[in-house]
Structure formats: structure tokens, C-alpha cells
Amino acid sequence: MVKLVPTAEQFAALESTMVLCNDVANEVAGFAQLMKLQSRRALQVAMYPMVKARGLSAQPSLHVLRKVADAYATRAANLKAGNYGQSGSKRYAAVSDTAVRFRPLAAQPFDDRCLSWQLDSSTVSIWTVSGRMRGLRFVCAPWQRKLLADRKGESDLVYRDGQFYLYATVDQPAPSPVVPVKDPVDGWLGVDLGIVNLAVTTDDDPKSLDVRWSGGAVTARRKKNQVMRTALQKVGTKSAKRKLKARRRKEQRFATDINHQLSKTIVAQAQRTARGIAIEDLSGIRDRVRLAKKQRAQVHSWAYAQLRDFLTYKAEMVGVPVQVINPRNTSRTCSQCGFCDVKNRRSQARFECRDCGWAAHADHNAARNIAALGHEKYWAAQSTVPKAATALASS
């Protein structure tokens, strides 16, 4: 993500370009919904002349058509996955029967034909509705400039909070993944995610009931933000709304920073000990779990999916394998004997098996179960290849 530093004239040209591209995209989306033409090829054949006539050059026209086609493909995938309810429901019909819409300043992709980077002068040359704009400055960190030297393909022009950014995609070769040892204890680092403790791993002290990767300061900060947000919303004045608008990114940045710290620490720990990472899949937890009222804000304000994504890409960069595990019953099952009972978990932090009597921190016990499940899932997938190879060799 690279921040642009346009002049007033350049800012106006970029804004006009995004508005025009998204206006045309909305027209194309409406026609695509009406005529049921939603593939890239079908839209290009039917709508390319009209898009060009609106004042867009060849490559921006193609990108507008592709953006619409990709938006419909994403919507179709969400409908198929049931993310908008079952087929025939009111919500499903409302989504499927309505044309896709784009915000006036929604992101717009550019390829190397209409956007070029001059790293030596820290400028870019970009196509706009006012013509080719050259000498548009950008600022970035030294490590970003190093990555940009290997950049290929498209870059997205993004408008956010009154600033323009370019999101560039950089492909880097991933190292060969480490093969964990065939031992569920020594081969995998289990990670249990939660509300009180954001992340607890199998390497945490099992005798301690106060293991908190998130730290008390994180919970205190989250509660402070929640109280302030509630108070400002209750006041409802113009100044309160301005304050809420100014703070809306602050809480997001705080959560993102903590997730980066957690994921970086966990990956470094796994890399140092040559182990894989097993992490629970909390997708849809807000819909699956019934929570007390005081817990709802905590669950809804923390980005568990973001934490898992950060951990996954950081692990891939250093060759650490990651297994995503179904968390069902991991907090109720004894990691020593395998006995599963809801009464095993005596409290939020205390786990005591009713069968064998083994006691430990509840989150640490769940992390051990997740590590064992990651071991089973990984080697079950790996074992399919050797068996086939062995069968071919014996035949």
C-alpha cells in the first residue's frame, strides 16, 4: 500500500477518473443484470463500444468491464455458499434480483499500460480522464520500495479517508515448506483463539492460569474504546459524530497492530522450532455461538479472520505449514485421555477431566487438542500420495 501525494489539480483529476469509471461500471452492471450477461467475454462483446463512447480509453474500458464481471462472480459464489440465506428466501431474492452497485469512489484497477512506476523519482504516471498524468508523487518506506522493484501486473487506485493510495501486488517465491515430525506434540504448535485470551499456544505454561497472549492492556483498551463509542453515540451531537468519524479507523488500526504482533510471534516460534501451526477456524462464530450481552461487543469488535490471514501469509513466507482446524469440542475434550464432556470445563480458565482427573488451563488444553488435530489432518493429506505411489510400484 503506497500513499500518493497529489497536487490539488492532480487530486481533482484522480477523483474525476474514479467517479466516471464507477458511473460507467454501474451502467454496465445494470445492463448485465437485465440481460443476464455476467461473464467477461459476454460483457466485452456487448458493452465495449458503449464504454469507450463514455470517454474511457481501451485499457480502462476493459478494466471496468472486468470489474463488473468479477463483482457478479463474487456475488454468485456468495449466493451459492448460502451467505445470503437459502435459495427462495427474501434476502436471497433481494440480492440476486438487484444489480450490483459501485460507490462513486470505489477502487479502480490499472495495469502497466495505463500506470507506470518511476521508483528513482518516487513518482507514477497514470491515465486519467484529463489525459496522462505524469510526475504524481508517492511516499513509502524503504522496505516497500524494495518490494516495488519486483512488482508485476495490476495496481489498484484506492480512495480512503480523503487520501489516495495505490495497492500494488508483489509476487514472491515461497520457500519449501518444513515437514513437521510425525509426533503430535513435537511437530505442531496449536493455537487456541478466544475472547479473554486472544491466543494461547501449546508452548504456554500449562501450570499457569494467567496465560494471556493478549495482555490486560489489550482488554482494557478495548473496553475503553467501547465505553467512549457508546457515550458518543448516545450524545448524538454534530461534534460527537465528528469525533466518532475521527476515531473509526483508530480502533481498526489498534486491532490490526495487535493481530500483526500475535501472528508474527507465533510464526517466529514455529519457525524456530521447525514445527507446523494448527489454528482453529472461527469463521461464522458470530452466527454459531450464543453469548452473554457483555461478551457480544468483544466478539464483534475483534477480527479473528484477519488474525488467521496474517498468520497464514506470514507462515507461508517462511515455509511453515498451517492447518485450519474445526474447533468443535476442542475446549471440552481432555488432551490426555480424549474424554469429552461439557462439564470438563469447570470455568472459563479451569479444565479438569471428569474421567482421568487431569487439570490444566482450559485454553492450553484446547491448544493441545488443536495441535493433535492439525497433526492428523496434515498427515492424512500427505499419506494419500505415498499410498498411490506404493500401489503403482508394487503393480
Short mmCIF file of C-alpha atoms in Angstrom, two decimals:
data_model
loop_
_atom_site.label_atom_id
_atom_site.label_comp_id
_atom_site.label_asym_id
_atom_site.label_seq_id
_atom_site.Cartn_x
_atom_site.Cartn_y
_atom_site.Cartn_z
CA MET A 1 0.00 0.00 0.00
CA VAL A 2 1.63 3.22 -1.21
CA LYS A 3 0.32 6.69 -0.36
CA LEU A 4 0.00 9.21 -3.18
CA VAL A 5 0.78 12.91 -2.67
CA PRO A 6 -1.13 14.71 -5.45
CA THR A 7 -1.40 18.42 -6.01
CA ALA A 8 -4.85 20.00 -5.96
CA GLU A 9 -5.09 19.67 -9.74
CA GLN A 10 -3.93 16.06 -9.69
CA PHE A 11 -6.34 15.25 -6.84
CA ALA A 12 -9.29 16.57 -8.87
CA ALA A 13 -8.22 14.55 -11.93
CA LEU A 14 -7.94 11.32 -9.91
CA GLU A 15 -11.31 11.94 -8.29
CA SER A 16 -12.99 12.61 -11.65
CA THR A 17 -11.45 9.46 -13.08
CA MET A 18 -12.77 7.24 -10.29
CA VAL A 19 -16.23 8.81 -10.43
CA LEU A 20 -16.51 8.31 -14.20
CA CYS A 21 -15.22 4.72 -14.06
CA ASN A 22 -17.71 3.78 -11.35
CA ASP A 23 -20.61 5.56 -13.08
CA VAL A 24 -19.89 3.54 -16.21
CA ALA A 25 -19.49 0.38 -14.12
CA ASN A 26 -22.96 0.93 -12.62
CA GLU A 27 -24.45 1.29 -16.10
CA VAL A 28 -22.75 -1.91 -17.23
CA ALA A 29 -23.86 -3.70 -14.06
CA GLY A 30 -27.48 -2.71 -14.64
CA PHE A 31 -27.37 -3.94 -18.23
CA ALA A 32 -25.64 -7.16 -17.13
CA GLN A 33 -28.37 -7.82 -14.55
CA LEU A 34 -31.12 -7.15 -17.09
CA MET A 35 -29.65 -9.21 -19.92
CA LYS A 36 -28.03 -11.84 -17.65
CA LEU A 37 -24.65 -11.27 -19.28
CA GLN A 38 -22.16 -11.59 -16.46
CA SER A 39 -19.05 -13.22 -17.92
CA ARG A 40 -16.06 -11.15 -19.00
CA ARG A 41 -16.33 -12.17 -22.63
CA ALA A 42 -20.08 -11.59 -22.88
CA LEU A 43 -19.83 -8.12 -21.32
CA GLN A 44 -16.90 -7.14 -23.51
CA VAL A 45 -18.70 -8.14 -26.71
CA ALA A 46 -21.93 -6.40 -25.75
CA MET A 47 -20.76 -3.32 -23.85
CA TYR A 48 -17.26 -2.36 -25.03
CA PRO A 49 -18.39 0.19 -27.67
CA MET A 50 -20.68 1.92 -25.17
CA VAL A 51 -17.97 2.08 -22.52
CA LYS A 52 -15.46 3.52 -24.98
CA ALA A 53 -18.03 6.13 -26.03
CA ARG A 54 -18.25 7.38 -22.43
CA GLY A 55 -14.71 8.72 -22.65
CA LEU A 56 -12.62 5.82 -21.36
CA SER A 57 -9.54 4.58 -23.17
CA ALA A 58 -9.16 0.98 -24.27
CA GLN A 59 -7.47 -0.49 -21.20
CA PRO A 60 -9.57 1.36 -18.60
CA SER A 61 -12.68 0.26 -20.51
CA LEU A 62 -11.62 -3.36 -20.27
CA HIS A 63 -10.88 -2.99 -16.57
CA VAL A 64 -14.34 -1.54 -15.93
CA LEU A 65 -15.96 -4.49 -17.72
CA ARG A 66 -13.78 -6.97 -15.83
CA LYS A 67 -14.54 -5.29 -12.53
CA VAL A 68 -18.26 -5.72 -13.13
CA ALA A 69 -17.83 -9.35 -14.20
CA ASP A 70 -15.71 -10.11 -11.13
CA ALA A 71 -18.28 -8.48 -8.85
CA TYR A 72 -21.02 -10.71 -10.27
CA ALA A 73 -18.79 -13.77 -9.95
CA THR A 74 -18.18 -12.93 -6.27
CA ARG A 75 -21.89 -12.43 -5.68
CA ALA A 76 -22.70 -15.75 -7.36
CA ALA A 77 -20.16 -17.52 -5.13
CA ASN A 78 -21.66 -15.94 -2.00
CA LEU A 79 -25.17 -16.91 -3.08
CA LYS A 80 -24.06 -20.47 -3.73
CA ALA A 81 -22.33 -20.67 -0.35
CA GLY A 82 -25.53 -19.57 1.41
CA ASN A 83 -24.10 -16.32 2.72
CA TYR A 84 -27.33 -14.53 1.78
CA GLY A 85 -29.68 -17.21 3.02
CA GLN A 86 -31.23 -20.18 1.29
CA SER A 87 -32.47 -20.06 -2.29
CA GLY A 88 -36.03 -18.75 -2.29
CA SER A 89 -35.68 -16.67 0.87
CA LYS A 90 -36.44 -12.94 0.84
CA ARG A 91 -32.82 -11.97 1.47
CA TYR A 92 -31.56 -14.29 -1.26
CA ALA A 93 -34.07 -12.89 -3.75
CA ALA A 94 -33.31 -9.29 -2.78
CA VAL A 95 -29.63 -9.81 -3.52
CA SER A 96 -29.94 -11.93 -6.64
CA ASP A 97 -32.61 -9.73 -8.23
CA THR A 98 -30.74 -6.45 -7.69
CA ALA A 99 -27.96 -5.16 -9.90
CA VAL A 100 -24.50 -4.81 -8.39
CA ARG A 101 -23.72 -1.22 -7.41
CA PHE A 102 -20.37 0.55 -7.02
CA ARG A 103 -19.62 3.51 -4.79
CA PRO A 104 -18.66 6.73 -6.64
CA LEU A 105 -15.10 6.40 -5.33
CA ALA A 106 -14.77 2.61 -5.33
CA ALA A 107 -11.31 1.23 -6.14
CA GLN A 108 -10.28 1.09 -9.80
CA PRO A 109 -7.62 -1.30 -11.19
CA PHE A 110 -4.85 -0.16 -13.56
CA ASP A 111 -2.36 -2.29 -15.47
CA ASP A 112 1.12 -1.45 -16.77
CA ARG A 113 -0.29 0.10 -19.93
CA CYS A 114 -2.10 2.85 -18.06
CA LEU A 115 0.06 3.06 -14.92
CA SER A 116 3.85 3.05 -14.73
CA TRP A 117 6.15 3.44 -11.72
CA GLN A 118 9.32 5.57 -11.62
CA LEU A 119 11.00 4.38 -8.45
CA ASP A 120 14.08 6.58 -8.83
CA SER A 121 11.99 9.76 -8.68
CA SER A 122 9.22 8.33 -6.43
CA THR A 123 6.55 9.18 -8.98
CA VAL A 124 3.97 7.38 -11.08
CA SER A 125 2.47 8.08 -14.48
CA ILE A 126 -1.24 7.26 -14.62
CA TRP A 127 -4.10 7.58 -17.10
CA THR A 128 -6.92 9.94 -16.10
CA VAL A 129 -9.94 11.42 -17.83
CA SER A 130 -7.89 14.60 -18.23
CA GLY A 131 -5.12 12.77 -20.05
CA ARG A 132 -1.94 11.08 -18.99
CA MET A 133 -0.80 12.43 -15.62
CA ARG A 134 2.95 12.34 -15.07
CA GLY A 135 5.00 13.18 -12.02
CA LEU A 136 2.41 12.07 -9.45
CA ARG A 137 4.44 11.69 -6.25
CA PHE A 138 4.17 8.82 -3.80
CA VAL A 139 5.74 8.12 -0.42
CA CYS A 140 6.69 4.75 1.04
CA ALA A 141 9.08 3.03 3.43
CA PRO A 142 12.43 1.66 2.22
CA TRP A 143 11.23 -1.94 2.54
CA GLN A 144 8.19 -1.10 0.38
CA ARG A 145 10.40 0.45 -2.29
CA LYS A 146 12.44 -2.76 -2.33
CA LEU A 147 9.31 -4.83 -2.88
CA LEU A 148 8.07 -2.48 -5.62
CA ALA A 149 11.18 -3.26 -7.65
CA ASP A 150 9.73 -6.77 -8.20
CA ARG A 151 6.17 -5.57 -8.82
CA LYS A 152 4.27 -7.01 -11.79
CA GLY A 153 0.69 -6.82 -13.00
CA GLU A 154 -2.14 -4.59 -11.82
CA SER A 155 -2.28 -1.87 -9.18
CA ASP A 156 -5.50 -0.59 -7.60
CA LEU A 157 -6.22 3.10 -7.11
CA VAL A 158 -7.99 3.42 -3.74
CA TYR A 159 -9.60 6.45 -2.07
CA ARG A 160 -9.79 6.27 1.71
CA ASP A 161 -10.30 8.95 4.36
CA GLY A 162 -9.56 11.80 1.98
CA GLN A 163 -6.33 10.26 0.66
CA PHE A 164 -5.42 8.35 -2.49
CA TYR A 165 -3.41 5.13 -2.32
CA LEU A 166 -2.06 2.60 -4.79
CA TYR A 167 -2.31 -1.06 -3.80
CA ALA A 168 0.37 -2.95 -5.72
CA THR A 169 0.58 -6.74 -5.93
CA VAL A 170 4.00 -8.28 -5.49
CA ASP A 171 4.62 -11.98 -6.10
CA GLN A 172 7.44 -13.58 -4.15
CA PRO A 173 8.54 -17.22 -4.31
CA ALA A 174 7.66 -19.12 -1.16
CA PRO A 175 10.36 -21.32 0.38
CA SER A 176 9.89 -25.06 0.55
CA PRO A 177 7.62 -25.81 3.50
CA VAL A 178 9.03 -27.51 6.54
CA VAL A 179 7.84 -31.10 7.04
CA PRO A 180 6.84 -31.47 10.71
CA VAL A 181 7.98 -34.56 12.58
CA LYS A 182 5.46 -37.34 12.92
CA ASP A 183 4.70 -36.53 16.52
CA PRO A 184 1.60 -34.54 17.51
CA VAL A 185 3.41 -32.99 20.47
CA ASP A 186 6.77 -32.11 18.92
CA GLY A 187 5.58 -31.45 15.36
CA TRP A 188 2.81 -28.87 15.76
CA LEU A 189 2.16 -25.64 17.59
CA GLY A 190 -1.52 -25.45 18.49
CA VAL A 191 -3.17 -22.03 18.75
CA ASP A 192 -6.43 -21.51 20.63
CA LEU A 193 -8.24 -18.22 19.96
CA GLY A 194 -10.65 -16.69 22.42
CA ILE A 195 -12.26 -13.65 23.97
CA VAL A 196 -10.45 -13.31 27.28
CA ASN A 197 -7.16 -14.54 25.79
CA LEU A 198 -6.75 -13.65 22.15
CA ALA A 199 -4.33 -16.52 21.55
CA VAL A 200 -2.89 -19.30 23.72
CA THR A 201 -0.43 -21.84 22.32
CA THR A 202 0.79 -25.24 23.39
CA ASP A 203 4.10 -23.66 24.42
CA ASP A 204 2.47 -21.58 27.16
CA ASP A 205 2.97 -22.76 30.72
CA PRO A 206 0.25 -25.36 31.41
CA LYS A 207 0.53 -24.83 35.18
CA SER A 208 -0.37 -21.16 34.96
CA LEU A 209 -3.96 -19.99 34.92
CA ASP A 210 -2.99 -16.45 33.95
CA VAL A 211 -1.52 -17.03 30.49
CA ARG A 212 -2.66 -14.13 28.34
CA TRP A 213 -1.06 -13.52 24.99
CA SER A 214 -3.33 -10.52 24.51
CA GLY A 215 -2.35 -8.91 27.82
CA GLY A 216 -4.52 -6.97 30.22
CA ALA A 217 -3.74 -3.73 28.40
CA VAL A 218 -5.45 -5.00 25.25
CA THR A 219 -8.66 -5.86 27.05
CA ALA A 220 -8.59 -2.55 28.92
CA ARG A 221 -8.09 -0.60 25.69
CA ARG A 222 -10.96 -2.43 24.01
CA LYS A 223 -13.29 -1.70 26.93
CA LYS A 224 -12.22 1.94 26.99
CA ASN A 225 -12.94 2.30 23.26
CA GLN A 226 -16.31 0.61 23.67
CA VAL A 227 -17.34 2.91 26.55
CA MET A 228 -16.26 6.02 24.64
CA ARG A 229 -18.02 4.90 21.45
CA THR A 230 -21.25 4.21 23.36
CA ALA A 231 -21.12 7.58 25.10
CA LEU A 232 -20.54 9.48 21.86
CA GLN A 233 -23.34 7.62 20.10
CA LYS A 234 -25.68 8.41 22.97
CA VAL A 235 -24.91 12.15 22.80
CA GLY A 236 -25.58 12.31 19.07
CA THR A 237 -24.45 15.91 18.52
CA LYS A 238 -22.52 17.08 15.47
CA SER A 239 -19.28 17.32 17.43
CA ALA A 240 -19.82 13.79 18.79
CA LYS A 241 -20.36 12.47 15.28
CA ARG A 242 -17.18 14.20 14.12
CA LYS A 243 -15.34 12.54 16.99
CA LEU A 244 -16.76 9.13 16.07
CA LYS A 245 -15.72 9.63 12.45
CA ALA A 246 -12.19 10.55 13.50
CA ARG A 247 -11.91 7.50 15.77
CA ARG A 248 -13.40 4.89 13.47
CA ARG A 249 -10.04 3.96 11.94
CA LYS A 250 -8.17 4.22 15.23
CA GLU A 251 -9.82 1.15 16.73
CA GLN A 252 -9.32 -0.77 13.49
CA ARG A 253 -5.63 0.14 13.42
CA PHE A 254 -5.24 -0.97 17.03
CA ALA A 255 -6.75 -4.40 16.33
CA THR A 256 -4.66 -4.76 13.16
CA ASP A 257 -1.48 -3.89 15.04
CA ILE A 258 -2.18 -6.46 17.79
CA ASN A 259 -3.02 -9.12 15.20
CA HIS A 260 0.28 -8.42 13.42
CA GLN A 261 2.18 -8.76 16.69
CA LEU A 262 0.45 -12.01 17.64
CA SER A 263 0.84 -13.63 14.23
CA LYS A 264 4.49 -12.57 13.93
CA THR A 265 5.32 -14.01 17.36
CA ILE A 266 3.53 -17.31 16.71
CA VAL A 267 5.14 -17.81 13.29
CA ALA A 268 8.60 -17.00 14.66
CA GLN A 269 8.05 -19.51 17.44
CA ALA A 270 7.02 -22.24 15.00
CA GLN A 271 9.86 -21.42 12.59
CA ARG A 272 12.47 -21.50 15.35
CA THR A 273 11.35 -24.97 16.46
CA ALA A 274 10.68 -26.35 12.92
CA ARG A 275 7.01 -27.04 13.61
CA GLY A 276 3.76 -26.51 11.78
CA ILE A 277 0.93 -24.32 13.08
CA ALA A 278 -2.57 -25.60 13.80
CA ILE A 279 -5.19 -22.88 14.32
CA GLU A 280 -8.92 -23.13 14.83
CA ASP A 281 -11.38 -21.91 12.23
CA LEU A 282 -13.65 -19.30 13.80
CA SER A 283 -15.48 -18.43 10.57
CA GLY A 284 -19.12 -17.65 11.33
CA ILE A 285 -18.60 -17.67 15.09
CA ARG A 286 -20.91 -14.68 15.46
CA ASP A 287 -23.76 -16.71 13.98
CA ARG A 288 -22.98 -20.02 15.70
CA VAL A 289 -22.31 -19.03 19.30
CA ARG A 290 -24.75 -17.64 21.83
CA LEU A 291 -23.00 -15.08 24.02
CA ALA A 292 -23.76 -13.04 27.08
CA LYS A 293 -24.57 -9.41 26.34
CA LYS A 294 -21.28 -8.16 27.81
CA GLN A 295 -19.33 -10.51 25.51
CA ARG A 296 -21.03 -9.57 22.24
CA ALA A 297 -19.13 -6.34 21.72
CA GLN A 298 -15.80 -8.10 22.32
CA VAL A 299 -16.52 -10.83 19.76
CA HIS A 300 -17.90 -8.44 17.15
CA SER A 301 -15.06 -5.92 17.54
CA TRP A 302 -12.14 -8.29 17.08
CA ALA A 303 -11.01 -9.53 13.66
CA TYR A 304 -10.33 -13.24 14.20
CA ALA A 305 -10.35 -13.89 10.45
CA GLN A 306 -7.75 -11.17 9.99
CA LEU A 307 -5.53 -12.75 12.64
CA ARG A 308 -5.74 -16.11 10.87
CA ASP A 309 -4.99 -14.48 7.49
CA PHE A 310 -1.97 -12.66 8.91
CA LEU A 311 -0.68 -15.85 10.48
CA THR A 312 -1.21 -17.83 7.26
CA TYR A 313 0.64 -15.48 4.92
CA LYS A 314 3.50 -14.87 7.38
CA ALA A 315 3.89 -18.62 7.80
CA GLU A 316 3.89 -19.19 4.04
CA MET A 317 6.65 -16.61 3.61
CA VAL A 318 8.99 -18.63 5.86
CA GLY A 319 7.88 -22.13 4.84
CA VAL A 320 5.84 -23.02 7.94
CA PRO A 321 2.81 -25.24 7.15
CA VAL A 322 -0.57 -24.17 8.55
CA GLN A 323 -3.59 -26.36 9.20
CA VAL A 324 -7.02 -24.82 9.91
CA ILE A 325 -8.99 -26.96 12.33
CA ASN A 326 -12.68 -27.24 13.18
CA PRO A 327 -12.83 -26.07 16.83
CA ARG A 328 -15.82 -28.25 17.71
CA ASN A 329 -15.38 -29.80 21.19
CA THR A 330 -11.71 -28.80 21.45
CA SER A 331 -12.44 -26.96 24.71
CA ARG A 332 -14.45 -29.89 26.14
CA THR A 333 -12.11 -32.77 25.29
CA CYS A 334 -9.30 -33.89 27.55
CA SER A 335 -5.99 -33.71 25.68
CA GLN A 336 -4.62 -36.51 27.89
CA CYS A 337 -7.24 -39.26 27.63
CA GLY A 338 -9.64 -37.97 24.94
CA PHE A 339 -12.73 -37.92 27.19
CA CYS A 340 -15.23 -35.31 26.02
CA ASP A 341 -17.80 -33.75 28.32
CA VAL A 342 -19.17 -30.24 28.65
CA LYS A 343 -18.62 -30.47 32.42
CA ASN A 344 -14.89 -30.95 31.94
CA ARG A 345 -14.55 -27.20 31.69
CA ARG A 346 -15.23 -26.06 35.21
CA SER A 347 -14.85 -22.35 34.42
CA GLN A 348 -13.51 -20.04 31.73
CA ALA A 349 -9.92 -20.78 32.73
CA ARG A 350 -10.13 -24.12 34.53
CA PHE A 351 -10.22 -27.52 32.81
CA GLU A 352 -10.49 -30.70 34.84
CA CYS A 353 -11.23 -34.04 33.20
CA ARG A 354 -14.06 -35.94 34.90
CA ASP A 355 -12.61 -39.23 33.69
CA CYS A 356 -8.85 -39.18 34.32
CA GLY A 357 -8.69 -36.13 36.61
CA TRP A 358 -6.10 -34.23 34.52
CA ALA A 359 -6.29 -30.49 35.19
CA ALA A 360 -4.84 -27.57 33.26
CA HIS A 361 -5.56 -24.12 31.91
CA ALA A 362 -8.63 -24.53 29.68
CA ASP A 363 -7.19 -22.61 26.74
CA HIS A 364 -3.91 -24.53 26.93
CA ASN A 365 -5.82 -27.83 26.90
CA ALA A 366 -7.73 -26.67 23.81
CA ALA A 367 -4.46 -25.67 22.13
CA ARG A 368 -3.10 -29.19 22.71
CA ASN A 369 -6.21 -30.69 21.11
CA ILE A 370 -5.88 -28.32 18.14
CA ALA A 371 -2.23 -29.34 17.69
CA ALA A 372 -3.21 -33.02 17.65
CA LEU A 373 -5.97 -32.38 15.10
CA GLY A 374 -3.54 -30.41 12.93
CA HIS A 375 -1.14 -33.35 13.03
CA GLU A 376 -3.88 -35.79 11.97
CA LYS A 377 -5.19 -33.56 9.18
CA TYR A 378 -1.74 -32.87 7.74
CA TRP A 379 -0.51 -36.46 7.67
CA ALA A 380 -3.88 -37.76 6.43
CA ALA A 381 -3.50 -35.47 3.38
CA GLN A 382 0.16 -36.43 2.90
CA SER A 383 -0.43 -40.16 3.19
CA THR A 384 -2.58 -40.28 0.04
CA VAL A 385 0.43 -39.71 -2.23
CA PRO A 386 2.77 -42.38 -0.79
CA LYS A 387 -0.02 -44.98 -0.86
CA ALA A 388 -0.73 -44.32 -4.55
CA ALA A 389 2.97 -44.38 -5.37
CA THR A 390 3.40 -47.63 -3.45
CA ALA A 391 0.49 -49.24 -5.25
CA LEU A 392 1.89 -48.29 -8.64
CA ALA A 393 5.34 -49.56 -7.71
CA SER A 394 4.03 -52.92 -6.49
CA SER A 395 1.92 -53.38 -9.63
#
